[in-house]
Coordinates of C-alpha atoms in Angstrom, one line a residue:
X1 CA -10.2 48.7 45.8
X2 CA -10.8 46.6 42.7
X3 CA -7.0 45.9 42.4
X4 CA -6.9 44.9 46.1
X5 CA -9.7 42.4 45.5
X6 CA -7.9 40.9 42.5
X7 CA -4.7 40.5 44.6
X8 CA -6.7 38.7 47.4
X9 CA -8.2 36.3 44.9
X10 CA -4.8 35.5 43.4
X11 CA -3.3 34.9 46.9
X12 CA -6.2 32.5 47.8
X13 CA -5.7 30.6 44.5
X14 CA -2.0 30.3 45.2
X15 CA -2.7 29.0 48.7
X16 CA -5.2 26.4 47.4
X17 CA -2.7 25.2 44.8
X18 CA 0.1 24.9 47.3
X19 CA -2.2 23.2 49.8
X20 CA -3.3 20.7 47.2
X21 CA 0.3 19.9 46.2
X22 CA 1.2 19.3 49.9
X23 CA -1.8 17.0 50.4
X24 CA -1.0 15.1 47.2
X25 CA 2.6 14.6 48.3
X26 CA 1.4 13.5 51.7
X27 CA -1.0 11.0 50.2
X28 CA 1.7 9.6 47.9
X29 CA 4.0 9.2 50.8
X30 CA 1.3 7.4 52.8
X31 CA 0.7 5.0 49.9
X32 CA 4.4 4.3 49.5
X33 CA 4.7 3.6 53.3
X34 CA 1.8 1.2 53.1
X35 CA 3.2 -0.7 50.1
X36 CA 6.6 -1.0 51.8
X37 CA 4.9 -2.4 54.9
X38 CA 3.0 -5.0 52.9
X39 CA 6.1 -6.1 51.2
X40 CA 7.8 -6.4 54.5
X41 CA 5.1 -8.7 55.8
X42 CA 5.2 -10.9 52.7
X43 CA 8.9 -11.2 53.0
X44 CA 8.6 -12.3 56.6
X45 CA 6.1 -15.0 55.7
X46 CA 8.4 -16.3 53.0
X47 CA 11.3 -16.4 55.5
X48 CA 9.2 -18.3 58.1
X49 CA 8.1 -20.9 55.5
X50 CA 11.7 -21.4 54.4
X51 CA 12.8 -21.7 58.0
X52 CA 10.3 -24.5 58.7
X53 CA 11.2 -26.4 55.6
X54 CA 14.9 -26.1 56.5
X55 CA 14.2 -27.4 60.0
X56 CA 12.3 -30.4 58.6
X57 CA 15.1 -31.2 56.3
X58 CA 17.6 -31.1 59.1
X59 CA 15.4 -33.4 61.2
X60 CA 15.0 -36.0 58.5
X61 CA 18.7 -36.0 57.8
X62 CA 19.4 -37.3 61.4
X63 CA 16.8 -40.0 61.3
X64 CA 15.6 -42.7 58.9
X65 CA 13.6 -41.4 56.1
X66 CA 9.8 -42.1 56.4
X67 CA 8.8 -45.1 54.2
X68 CA 5.5 -46.5 53.3
X69 CA 5.2 -50.2 54.2
X70 CA 3.3 -52.7 52.1
X71 CA 0.4 -53.0 54.6
X72 CA -1.3 -50.5 57.0
X73 CA -1.9 -52.9 60.0
X74 CA 0.0 -55.8 61.4
X75 CA -1.4 -58.0 64.2
X76 CA 1.0 -59.5 66.7
X77 CA 0.1 -62.2 69.2
X78 CA 2.1 -62.9 72.4
X79 CA 1.9 -63.9 76.1
X80 CA 2.3 -62.2 79.4
X81 CA 5.3 -64.4 80.1
X82 CA 8.9 -63.4 80.7
X83 CA 10.2 -65.4 77.8
X84 CA 8.1 -63.0 75.5
X85 CA 9.9 -60.0 77.0
X86 CA 11.1 -58.5 73.7
X87 CA 7.5 -58.1 72.6
X88 CA 6.2 -57.1 75.9
X89 CA 8.7 -54.3 76.5
X90 CA 9.2 -53.3 72.8
X91 CA 5.4 -52.9 72.2
X92 CA 4.8 -51.1 75.5
X93 CA 7.6 -48.6 75.1
X94 CA 6.9 -47.9 71.4
X95 CA 10.1 -49.4 70.0
X96 CA 8.3 -51.8 67.7
X97 CA 6.2 -48.9 66.3
X98 CA 9.2 -46.8 65.9
X99 CA 10.9 -49.4 63.8
X100 CA 7.8 -49.9 61.6
X101 CA 7.2 -46.2 61.2
X102 CA 3.9 -44.3 60.9
X103 CA 2.6 -46.1 57.8
X104 CA 1.8 -49.4 59.7
X105 CA -0.2 -49.6 62.9
X106 CA 0.5 -52.5 65.4
X107 CA -2.5 -54.3 66.8
X108 CA -1.9 -56.9 69.5
X109 CA -3.7 -60.0 70.9
X110 CA -2.8 -61.4 74.2
X111 CA -2.9 -65.2 74.6
X112 CA -2.4 -67.5 77.6
X113 CA -1.4 -70.6 75.6
X114 CA 0.2 -71.5 72.3
X115 CA -2.5 -73.8 70.9
X116 CA -5.3 -71.1 70.7
X117 CA -2.7 -68.6 69.4
X118 CA -1.8 -71.0 66.5
X119 CA -5.5 -71.5 65.8
X120 CA -5.8 -67.7 65.5
X121 CA -2.7 -67.6 63.2
X122 CA -4.1 -70.4 60.9
X123 CA -7.4 -68.5 60.8
X124 CA -5.8 -65.3 59.7
X125 CA -6.7 -63.4 62.9
X126 CA -3.0 -62.6 63.7
X127 CA -0.1 -62.2 61.4
X128 CA 2.9 -62.7 63.6
X129 CA 3.2 -64.7 66.8
X130 CA 5.5 -65.1 69.8
X131 CA 5.0 -68.7 70.7
X132 CA 6.7 -71.8 72.1
X133 CA 8.0 -74.3 69.6
X134 CA 5.6 -77.2 70.3
X135 CA 2.4 -75.3 69.3
X136 CA 4.2 -73.9 66.3
X137 CA 5.3 -77.4 65.1
X138 CA 1.8 -78.8 65.7
X139 CA 0.3 -76.0 63.6
X140 CA 3.0 -76.5 60.9
X141 CA 2.2 -80.2 60.8
X142 CA -1.5 -79.6 60.7
X143 CA -1.1 -77.4 57.6
X144 CA 1.2 -80.0 55.9
X145 CA 4.0 -77.5 56.3
X146 CA 2.5 -74.7 54.4
X147 CA 0.8 -72.2 56.8
X148 CA 3.7 -70.8 58.9
X149 CA 7.4 -70.4 59.3
X150 CA 9.8 -69.7 62.2
X151 CA 11.7 -66.5 61.3
X152 CA 13.6 -65.9 64.6
X153 CA 14.3 -67.2 68.0
X154 CA 13.4 -65.3 71.1
X155 CA 14.2 -67.1 74.3
X156 CA 15.9 -70.1 75.8
X157 CA 15.0 -71.6 79.2
X158 CA 12.7 -70.2 81.8
X159 CA 10.6 -73.3 82.6
X160 CA 10.6 -75.0 86.0
X161 CA 8.9 -78.0 87.6
X162 CA 7.9 -76.7 91.0
X163 CA 6.2 -78.9 93.7
X164 CA 4.4 -78.2 96.9
X165 CA 6.2 -79.1 100.2
X166 CA 3.1 -81.1 101.2
X167 CA 3.5 -83.3 98.1
X168 CA 6.5 -85.0 99.7
X169 CA 8.1 -85.4 96.3
X170 CA 11.9 -85.6 96.5
X171 CA 12.7 -87.7 93.4
X172 CA 11.1 -89.0 90.2
X173 CA 10.1 -92.3 91.8
X174 CA 7.5 -90.4 93.8
X175 CA 5.5 -88.9 91.0
X176 CA 2.8 -91.6 90.8
X177 CA -0.6 -90.8 92.1
X178 CA 0.1 -87.1 92.0
X179 CA -1.6 -84.2 90.3
X180 CA 0.4 -81.7 88.2
X181 CA -0.6 -78.6 86.2
X182 CA 0.7 -77.2 82.9
X183 CA -0.5 -74.0 81.0
X184 CA -2.6 -75.5 78.3
X185 CA -2.9 -78.8 76.4
X186 CA -0.2 -79.0 73.7
X187 CA 1.7 -76.0 75.2
X188 CA 5.5 -76.3 75.3
X189 CA 5.5 -76.9 79.1
X190 CA 2.7 -79.4 78.8
X191 CA 4.7 -81.4 76.3
X192 CA 7.8 -81.1 78.5
X193 CA 5.9 -82.4 81.6
X194 CA 4.4 -85.4 79.7
X195 CA 7.7 -86.3 78.1
X196 CA 9.4 -86.2 81.5
X197 CA 6.7 -88.4 83.0
X198 CA 7.0 -90.8 80.1
X199 CA 10.8 -91.0 80.4
X200 CA 10.4 -91.9 84.0
X201 CA 7.8 -94.6 83.4
X202 CA 4.6 -92.7 84.0
X203 CA 1.5 -91.9 82.0
X204 CA -1.4 -89.5 82.5
X205 CA -4.7 -90.8 83.7
X206 CA -6.2 -90.0 80.3
X207 CA -3.9 -92.7 78.8
X208 CA -4.5 -95.2 81.5
X209 CA -1.7 -94.0 83.8
X210 CA -1.7 -92.8 87.4
X211 CA -0.7 -89.2 87.1
X212 CA -3.3 -86.5 86.7
X213 CA -2.5 -83.5 84.5
X214 CA -4.5 -80.4 84.8
X215 CA -4.1 -78.1 81.7
X216 CA -5.2 -74.6 82.6
X217 CA -4.0 -71.0 82.6
X218 CA -0.9 -69.8 84.5
X219 CA -3.1 -67.6 86.7
X220 CA -5.3 -70.5 87.6
X221 CA -2.3 -72.7 88.4
X222 CA -1.1 -70.1 90.9
X223 CA -4.6 -70.3 92.6
X224 CA -4.6 -74.1 92.6
X225 CA -1.1 -74.2 94.0
X226 CA -2.1 -71.8 96.8
X227 CA -5.1 -73.9 97.6
X228 CA -3.0 -77.1 97.7
X229 CA -5.2 -78.6 95.0
X230 CA -2.2 -79.7 92.9
X231 CA 1.1 -81.3 93.9
X232 CA 3.2 -79.2 91.4
X233 CA 3.3 -77.5 88.1
X234 CA 5.6 -77.2 85.1
X235 CA 5.4 -73.5 84.2
X236 CA 7.2 -70.7 82.5
X237 CA 8.5 -67.5 84.2
X238 CA 7.4 -65.4 86.0
X239 CA 4.9 -68.0 87.3
X240 CA 7.6 -70.5 88.3
X241 CA 9.3 -67.9 90.5
X242 CA 5.9 -66.9 91.9
X243 CA 5.2 -70.5 92.9
X244 CA 8.6 -70.5 94.6
X245 CA 7.8 -67.3 96.5
X246 CA 4.6 -69.0 97.7
X247 CA 6.7 -71.6 99.4
X248 CA 7.0 -74.1 96.5
X249 CA 10.2 -76.1 96.0
X250 CA 12.2 -76.4 92.8
X251 CA 12.0 -80.0 91.8
X252 CA 13.5 -79.6 88.3
X253 CA 15.0 -76.8 86.2
X254 CA 14.3 -77.9 82.6
X255 CA 17.7 -76.6 81.6
X256 CA 19.2 -79.6 83.3
X257 CA 17.6 -81.9 80.6
X258 CA 19.3 -80.1 77.7
X259 CA 22.8 -80.0 76.3
X260 CA 24.5 -76.8 77.6
X261 CA 21.1 -75.9 79.2
X262 CA 19.9 -74.5 75.8
X263 CA 16.3 -75.2 74.7
X264 CA 13.8 -73.0 72.9
X265 CA 10.8 -71.6 74.8
X266 CA 9.8 -68.8 72.4
X267 CA 10.1 -68.3 68.7
X268 CA 8.7 -65.7 66.2
X269 CA 6.3 -67.4 63.9
X270 CA 4.8 -65.7 60.8
X271 CA 2.0 -66.8 58.6
X272 CA 3.6 -67.9 55.3
X273 CA 1.1 -65.8 53.2
X274 CA 2.0 -62.7 55.3
X275 CA 5.7 -63.4 55.0
X276 CA 5.5 -63.7 51.3
X277 CA 3.3 -60.6 50.8
X278 CA 4.9 -58.3 53.4
X279 CA 8.5 -59.2 54.0
X280 CA 9.3 -55.5 54.6
X281 CA 7.0 -55.4 57.7
X282 CA 8.4 -58.8 59.0
X283 CA 12.0 -57.5 58.6
X284 CA 11.2 -54.4 60.7
X285 CA 9.6 -56.5 63.4
X286 CA 12.8 -58.7 63.4
X287 CA 14.9 -55.6 63.7
X288 CA 12.9 -54.4 66.7
X289 CA 13.1 -57.8 68.3
X290 CA 16.9 -58.0 67.9
X291 CA 17.2 -54.5 69.3
X292 CA 15.1 -55.4 72.4
X293 CA 17.0 -58.6 72.9
X294 CA 20.3 -56.8 72.9
X295 CA 18.9 -54.2 75.3
X296 CA 17.5 -56.8 77.7
X297 CA 20.7 -58.7 77.7
X298 CA 22.6 -55.6 78.6
X299 CA 20.0 -54.2 81.1
X300 CA 18.7 -57.2 82.9
X301 CA 17.8 -55.5 86.1
X302 CA 16.0 -52.7 84.4
X303 CA 14.2 -55.1 82.1
X304 CA 12.9 -57.0 85.2
X305 CA 11.3 -53.9 86.6
X306 CA 9.7 -53.0 83.2
X307 CA 8.4 -56.6 82.9
X308 CA 6.8 -56.5 86.3
X309 CA 4.9 -53.3 85.5
X310 CA 4.1 -54.2 81.8
X311 CA 2.8 -57.7 82.6
X312 CA 0.7 -56.2 85.4
X313 CA -0.8 -53.8 82.9
X314 CA -1.4 -56.5 80.3
X315 CA -3.2 -58.7 82.9
X316 CA -4.9 -56.0 84.8
X317 CA -3.2 -57.1 88.0
X318 CA -1.0 -55.5 90.7
X319 CA 2.8 -55.8 90.1
X320 CA 4.4 -58.6 92.1
X321 CA 7.2 -58.3 94.6
X322 CA 10.1 -57.2 92.4
X323 CA 12.3 -60.1 93.7
X324 CA 10.0 -62.5 91.8
X325 CA 11.0 -60.9 88.5
X326 CA 14.6 -60.5 89.5
X327 CA 14.7 -64.2 90.2
X328 CA 12.9 -65.2 87.0
X329 CA 15.5 -63.5 84.9
X330 CA 18.2 -65.8 86.2
X331 CA 16.5 -68.9 84.7
X332 CA 16.5 -67.9 81.0
X333 CA 18.4 -66.1 78.3
X334 CA 17.3 -64.2 75.1
X335 CA 18.6 -65.0 71.7
X336 CA 17.5 -64.7 68.1
X337 CA 18.9 -68.2 67.5
X338 CA 15.8 -70.5 67.1
X339 CA 17.8 -73.4 68.6
X340 CA 16.8 -75.8 65.9
X341 CA 18.3 -78.9 67.5
X342 CA 16.1 -78.4 70.6
X343 CA 13.0 -77.7 68.5
X344 CA 13.6 -81.0 66.6
X345 CA 13.8 -82.9 69.9
X346 CA 10.7 -81.1 71.3
X347 CA 8.8 -82.0 68.2
X348 CA 9.8 -85.7 68.7
X349 CA 8.7 -85.5 72.3
X350 CA 5.3 -84.2 71.1
X351 CA 5.0 -87.3 68.9
X352 CA 6.0 -89.6 71.7
X353 CA 3.4 -88.3 74.1
X354 CA 0.7 -88.4 71.4
X355 CA 0.3 -84.7 70.6
X356 CA 1.4 -85.4 67.0
X357 CA -0.1 -88.3 65.1
X358 CA 3.0 -89.0 63.0
X359 CA 6.8 -88.5 63.1
X360 CA 7.2 -84.7 62.4
X361 CA 8.8 -83.5 59.2
X362 CA 10.2 -80.1 59.9
X363 CA 11.5 -79.4 56.4
X364 CA 10.6 -75.8 55.4
X365 CA 9.8 -74.8 59.0
X366 CA 12.5 -72.1 59.1
X367 CA 12.9 -69.0 57.1
X368 CA 15.9 -67.2 58.4
X369 CA 16.9 -65.1 55.3
X370 CA 15.6 -61.8 56.6
X371 CA 17.1 -62.4 60.1
X372 CA 20.5 -63.3 58.6
X373 CA 20.4 -60.2 56.5
X374 CA 19.8 -58.0 59.6
X375 CA 22.6 -59.8 61.5
X376 CA 25.0 -59.4 58.7
X377 CA 24.2 -55.7 58.4
X378 CA 24.8 -55.2 62.1
X379 CA 28.1 -57.2 62.1
X380 CA 26.7 -60.1 64.2
X381 CA 27.1 -63.8 63.4
X382 CA 24.5 -65.3 61.1
X383 CA 22.5 -68.5 61.9
X384 CA 22.8 -71.6 59.8
X385 CA 19.5 -73.6 59.6

């Protein structure tokens, strides 16, 4: 009986030892599995991170590398006019921002006339302006040729003298005693109207003549025309085509007054201080402007549709009948050439009508180095100033 008890005790001990060994083996196996699982997860994270980095590298290799511009914000002024189309379309669709990249934000200010726009430029409230040549020249002269420079052309043409049928005007000898409108004193179309009147022997009532000139906004000109309170208006597109659609009659297309029909109605002007401090930003704006001009010239019908909608958005109005914009595009062309010869004549006209107090000296008005660099890089003819 005693021997039997000893045998039982021995068997129990053996069972406990074997059980412990099995448990230990199981625990070790469990730890090994957990460790392998953790390693697998870490490996997966590393692979994911590498994959993302690789994807980013591939993306940057197919687009221009991000760059940091010399300034974080640039303010651009322009009009809701067809001759400012590159800015209107390019800013609305994001092309200008794309050319600048994420390090510079575009802020915009909408103007209805060039004179207040140039006042804003001289005051440092805007950096770059789409503007007609006459206000640019006036501001240049007012600053003794130091405050601004023309860095690119934008548009040629797109200005018409439209009269009401009730005015009875059929030729230049019938302009006396009439009332005409232009979009702002000193505006490019205002100077053109006054110069035309002077060339035909007339003077405004403000100078002792018998022709009344109303300088107001394009939108108000449309209203005055509809109400038959004016006999005609010298206006840019699309407002000229809108007057024609209202029953007006084309008295004169300003193109007929210029050699080859070429005359500047929009330029890009930059504050000299901004151009000197931030040529990298100016260059990218010029690249965007050239891109949009080329696109518009190759897609005129589509551009007309975009302009109708974009200008309506800018002016918080309803889009016009599309035929008005389609017609307006036939009266102008887009070019980066600033058409210096016409600008010189337009400046002389401003002096003749009294907008400038002295014969204009335009030396230093143009800075086309950046534009010509871009044109040369893209295989296009450069411009000689």
